[in-house]
mmCIF file with all atom_site columns, C-alpha atoms in Angstrom:
data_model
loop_
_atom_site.group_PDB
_atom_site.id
_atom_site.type_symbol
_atom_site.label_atom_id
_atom_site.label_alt_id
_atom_site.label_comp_id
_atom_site.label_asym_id
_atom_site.label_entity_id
_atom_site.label_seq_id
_atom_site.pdbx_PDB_ins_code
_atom_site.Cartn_x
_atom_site.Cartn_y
_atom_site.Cartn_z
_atom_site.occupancy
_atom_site.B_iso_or_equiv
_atom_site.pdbx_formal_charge
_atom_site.auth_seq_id
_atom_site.auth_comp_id
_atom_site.auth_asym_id
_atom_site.auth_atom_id
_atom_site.pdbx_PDB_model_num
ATOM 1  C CA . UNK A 1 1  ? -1.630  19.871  -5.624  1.00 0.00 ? 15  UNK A CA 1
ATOM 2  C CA . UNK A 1 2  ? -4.203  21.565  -8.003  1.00 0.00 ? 16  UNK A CA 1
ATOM 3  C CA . UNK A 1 3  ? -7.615  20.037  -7.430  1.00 0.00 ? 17  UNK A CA 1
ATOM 4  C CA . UNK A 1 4  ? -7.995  19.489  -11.472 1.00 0.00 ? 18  UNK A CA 1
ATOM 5  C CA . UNK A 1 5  ? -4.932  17.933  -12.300 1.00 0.00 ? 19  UNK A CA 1
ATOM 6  C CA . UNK A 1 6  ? -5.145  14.540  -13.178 1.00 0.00 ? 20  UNK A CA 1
ATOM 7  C CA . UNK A 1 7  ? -4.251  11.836  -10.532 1.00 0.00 ? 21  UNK A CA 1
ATOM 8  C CA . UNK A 1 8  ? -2.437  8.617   -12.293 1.00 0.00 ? 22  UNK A CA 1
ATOM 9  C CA . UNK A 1 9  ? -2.607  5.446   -9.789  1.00 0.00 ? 23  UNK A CA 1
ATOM 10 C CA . UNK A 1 10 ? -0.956  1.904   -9.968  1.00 0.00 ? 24  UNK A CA 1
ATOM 11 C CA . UNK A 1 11 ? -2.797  -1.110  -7.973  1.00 0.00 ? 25  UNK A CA 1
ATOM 12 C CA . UNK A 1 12 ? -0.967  -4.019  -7.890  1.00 0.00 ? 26  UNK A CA 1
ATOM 13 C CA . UNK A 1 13 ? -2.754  -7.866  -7.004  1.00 0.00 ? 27  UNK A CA 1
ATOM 14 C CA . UNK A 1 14 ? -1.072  -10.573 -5.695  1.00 0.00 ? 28  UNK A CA 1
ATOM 15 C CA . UNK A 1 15 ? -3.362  -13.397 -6.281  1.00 0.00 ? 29  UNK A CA 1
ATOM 16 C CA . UNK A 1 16 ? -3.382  -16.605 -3.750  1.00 0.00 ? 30  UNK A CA 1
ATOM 17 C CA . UNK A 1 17 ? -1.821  -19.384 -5.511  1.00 0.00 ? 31  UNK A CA 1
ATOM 18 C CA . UNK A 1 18 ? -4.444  -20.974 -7.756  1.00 0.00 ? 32  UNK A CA 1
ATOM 19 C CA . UNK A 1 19 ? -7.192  -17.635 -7.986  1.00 0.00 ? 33  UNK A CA 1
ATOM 20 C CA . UNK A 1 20 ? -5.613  -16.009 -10.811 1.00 0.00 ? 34  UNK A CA 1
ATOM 21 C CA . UNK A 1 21 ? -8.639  -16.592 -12.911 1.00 0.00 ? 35  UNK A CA 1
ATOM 22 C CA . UNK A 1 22 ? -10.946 -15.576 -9.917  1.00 0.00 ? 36  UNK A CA 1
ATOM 23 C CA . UNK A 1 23 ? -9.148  -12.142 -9.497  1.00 0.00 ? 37  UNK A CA 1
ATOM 24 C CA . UNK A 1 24 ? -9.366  -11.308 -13.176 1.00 0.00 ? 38  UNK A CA 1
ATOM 25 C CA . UNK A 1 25 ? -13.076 -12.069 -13.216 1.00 0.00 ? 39  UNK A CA 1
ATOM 26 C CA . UNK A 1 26 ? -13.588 -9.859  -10.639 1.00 0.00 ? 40  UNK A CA 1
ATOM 27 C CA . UNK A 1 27 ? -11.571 -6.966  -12.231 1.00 0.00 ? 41  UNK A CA 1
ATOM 28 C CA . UNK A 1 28 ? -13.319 -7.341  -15.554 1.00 0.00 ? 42  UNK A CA 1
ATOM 29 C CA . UNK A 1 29 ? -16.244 -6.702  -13.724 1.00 0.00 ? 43  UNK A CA 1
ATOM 30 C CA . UNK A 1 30 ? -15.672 -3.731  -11.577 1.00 0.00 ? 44  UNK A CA 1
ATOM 31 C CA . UNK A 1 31 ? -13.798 -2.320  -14.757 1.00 0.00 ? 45  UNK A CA 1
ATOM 32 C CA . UNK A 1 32 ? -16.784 -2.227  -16.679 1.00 0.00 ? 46  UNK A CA 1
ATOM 33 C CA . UNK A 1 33 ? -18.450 -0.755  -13.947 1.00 0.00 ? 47  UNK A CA 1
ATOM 34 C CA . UNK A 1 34 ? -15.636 2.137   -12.978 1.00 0.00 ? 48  UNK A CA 1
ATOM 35 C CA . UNK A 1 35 ? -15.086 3.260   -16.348 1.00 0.00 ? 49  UNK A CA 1
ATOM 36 C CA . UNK A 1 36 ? -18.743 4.812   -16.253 1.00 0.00 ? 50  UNK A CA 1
ATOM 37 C CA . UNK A 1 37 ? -17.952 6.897   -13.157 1.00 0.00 ? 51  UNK A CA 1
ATOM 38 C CA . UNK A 1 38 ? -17.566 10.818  -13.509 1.00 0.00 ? 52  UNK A CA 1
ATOM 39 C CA . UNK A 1 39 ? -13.595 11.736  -13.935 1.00 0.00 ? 53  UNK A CA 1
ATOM 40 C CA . UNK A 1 40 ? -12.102 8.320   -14.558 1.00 0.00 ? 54  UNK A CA 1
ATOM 41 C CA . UNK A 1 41 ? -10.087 8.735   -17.514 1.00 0.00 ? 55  UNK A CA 1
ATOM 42 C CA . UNK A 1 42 ? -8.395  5.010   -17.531 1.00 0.00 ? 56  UNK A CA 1
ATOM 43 C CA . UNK A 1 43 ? -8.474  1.941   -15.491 1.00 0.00 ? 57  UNK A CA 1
ATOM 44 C CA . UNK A 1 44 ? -7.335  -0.777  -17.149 1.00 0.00 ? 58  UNK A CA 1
ATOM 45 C CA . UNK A 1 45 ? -5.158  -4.086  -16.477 1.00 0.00 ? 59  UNK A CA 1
ATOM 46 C CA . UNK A 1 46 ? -1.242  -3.391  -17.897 1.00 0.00 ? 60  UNK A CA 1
ATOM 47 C CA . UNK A 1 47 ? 0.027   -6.159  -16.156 1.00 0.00 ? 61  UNK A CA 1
ATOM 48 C CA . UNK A 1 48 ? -1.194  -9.796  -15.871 1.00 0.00 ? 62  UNK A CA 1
ATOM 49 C CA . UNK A 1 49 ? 1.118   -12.399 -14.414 1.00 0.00 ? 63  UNK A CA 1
ATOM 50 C CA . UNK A 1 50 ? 0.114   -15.512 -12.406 1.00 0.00 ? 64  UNK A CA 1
ATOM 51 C CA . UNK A 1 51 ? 2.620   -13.739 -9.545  1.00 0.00 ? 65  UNK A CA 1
ATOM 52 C CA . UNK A 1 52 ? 0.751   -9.939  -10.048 1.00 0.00 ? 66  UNK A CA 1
ATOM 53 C CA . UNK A 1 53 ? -2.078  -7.837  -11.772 1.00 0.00 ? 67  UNK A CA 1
ATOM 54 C CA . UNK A 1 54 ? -1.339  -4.370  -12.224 1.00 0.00 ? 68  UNK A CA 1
ATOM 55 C CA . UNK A 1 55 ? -4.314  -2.595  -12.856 1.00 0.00 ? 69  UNK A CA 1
ATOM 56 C CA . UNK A 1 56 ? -3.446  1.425   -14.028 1.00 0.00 ? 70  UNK A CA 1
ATOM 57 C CA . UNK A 1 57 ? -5.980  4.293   -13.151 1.00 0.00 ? 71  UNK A CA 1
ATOM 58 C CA . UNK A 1 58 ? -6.008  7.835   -14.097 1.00 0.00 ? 72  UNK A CA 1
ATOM 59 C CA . UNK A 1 59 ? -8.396  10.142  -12.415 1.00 0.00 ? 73  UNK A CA 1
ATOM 60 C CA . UNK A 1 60 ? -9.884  13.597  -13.953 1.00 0.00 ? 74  UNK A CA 1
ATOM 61 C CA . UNK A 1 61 ? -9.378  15.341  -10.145 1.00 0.00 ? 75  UNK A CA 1
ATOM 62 C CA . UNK A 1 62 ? -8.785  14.683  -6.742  1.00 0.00 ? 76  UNK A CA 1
ATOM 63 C CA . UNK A 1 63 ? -12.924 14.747  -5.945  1.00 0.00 ? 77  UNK A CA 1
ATOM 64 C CA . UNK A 1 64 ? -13.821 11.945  -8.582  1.00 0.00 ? 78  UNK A CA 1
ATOM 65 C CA . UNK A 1 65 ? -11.255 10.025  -7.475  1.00 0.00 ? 79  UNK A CA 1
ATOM 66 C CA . UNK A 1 66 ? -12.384 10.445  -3.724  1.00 0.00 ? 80  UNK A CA 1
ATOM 67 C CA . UNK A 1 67 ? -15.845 9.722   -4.867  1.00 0.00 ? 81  UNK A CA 1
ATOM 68 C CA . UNK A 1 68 ? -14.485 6.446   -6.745  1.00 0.00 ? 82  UNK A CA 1
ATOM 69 C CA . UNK A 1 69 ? -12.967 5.316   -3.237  1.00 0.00 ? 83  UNK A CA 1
ATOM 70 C CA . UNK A 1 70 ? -16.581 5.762   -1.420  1.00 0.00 ? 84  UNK A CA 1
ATOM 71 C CA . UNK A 1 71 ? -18.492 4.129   -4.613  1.00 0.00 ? 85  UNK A CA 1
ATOM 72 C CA . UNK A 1 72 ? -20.113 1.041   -4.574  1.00 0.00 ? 86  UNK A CA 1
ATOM 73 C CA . UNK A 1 73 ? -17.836 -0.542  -7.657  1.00 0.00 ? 87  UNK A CA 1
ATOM 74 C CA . UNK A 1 74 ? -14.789 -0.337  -5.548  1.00 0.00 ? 88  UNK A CA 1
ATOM 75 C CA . UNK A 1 75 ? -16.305 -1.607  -2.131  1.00 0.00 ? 89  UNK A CA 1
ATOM 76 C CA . UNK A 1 76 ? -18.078 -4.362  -4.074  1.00 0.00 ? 90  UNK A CA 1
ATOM 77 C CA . UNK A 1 77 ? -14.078 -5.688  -6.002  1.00 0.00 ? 91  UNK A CA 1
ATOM 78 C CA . UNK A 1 78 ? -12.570 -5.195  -2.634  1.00 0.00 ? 92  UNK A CA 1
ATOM 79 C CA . UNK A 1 79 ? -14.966 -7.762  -0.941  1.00 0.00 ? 93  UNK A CA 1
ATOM 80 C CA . UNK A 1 80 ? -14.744 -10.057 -3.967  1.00 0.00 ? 94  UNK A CA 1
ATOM 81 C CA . UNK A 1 81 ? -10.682 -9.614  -3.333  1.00 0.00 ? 95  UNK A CA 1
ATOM 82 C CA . UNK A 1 82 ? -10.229 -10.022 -0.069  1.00 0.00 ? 96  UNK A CA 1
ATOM 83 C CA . UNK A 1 83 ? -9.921  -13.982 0.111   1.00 0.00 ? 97  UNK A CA 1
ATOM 84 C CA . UNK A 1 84 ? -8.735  -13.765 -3.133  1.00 0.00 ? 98  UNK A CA 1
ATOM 85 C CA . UNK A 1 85 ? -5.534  -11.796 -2.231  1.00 0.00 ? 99  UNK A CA 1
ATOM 86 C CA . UNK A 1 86 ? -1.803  -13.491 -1.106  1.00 0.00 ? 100 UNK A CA 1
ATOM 87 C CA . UNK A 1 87 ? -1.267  -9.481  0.352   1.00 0.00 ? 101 UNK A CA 1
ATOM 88 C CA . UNK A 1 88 ? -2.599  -6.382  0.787   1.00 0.00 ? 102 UNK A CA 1
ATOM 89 C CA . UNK A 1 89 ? -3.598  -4.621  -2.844  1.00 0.00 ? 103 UNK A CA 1
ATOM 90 C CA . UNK A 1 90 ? -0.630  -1.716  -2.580  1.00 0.00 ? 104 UNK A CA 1
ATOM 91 C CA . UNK A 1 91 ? -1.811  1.365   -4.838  1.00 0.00 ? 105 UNK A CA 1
ATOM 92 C CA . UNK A 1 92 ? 0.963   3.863   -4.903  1.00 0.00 ? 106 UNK A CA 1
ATOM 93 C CA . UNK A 1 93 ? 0.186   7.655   -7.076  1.00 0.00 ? 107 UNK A CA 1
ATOM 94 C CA . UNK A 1 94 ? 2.663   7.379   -10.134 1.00 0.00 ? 108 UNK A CA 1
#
């Protein structure tokens, strides 16, 4: 894959019964904070369910999105997730 095409993810949330609210609070706020980061073209919520939260990114290249998996926004949502979560987040390349 060409190191400048555009990588277009899919992250889906299964909240714990009850956390909804608590998972979308903590997506607003790494959203705010990932849209600032070099390459990301779109990360935004298309999907909002109490049963799932589909969040859709698109990344500029494969290196910004590698740097967005090392940066501090994503590390801090994951630890806000992670008793938050009824599964594993699954993000699958679309």
């Amino acid at each position: 894959m060409e190191t400048n095409t555009p990588i277009n993810l899919r992250a889906t949330m299964v909240p714990n019964a009850g956390e909804h609210m608590r998972v979308k609070l903590a997506l607003d706020i790494a959203i705010e904070q990932v849209r600032t980061e070099p390459g990301c073209l779109r990360y935004e919520i298309i999907e909002d369910s109490e049963s799932a939260i589909v969040l859709a990114e698109q990344w500029a290249s494969r290196e910004d999105l590698e740097r967005h998996a090392r940066g501090a926004a994503l590390q801090d949502l994951q630890e806000s997730l992670s008793a938050l979560l009824a599964e594993p987040l699954k993000v699958e390349q679309v």
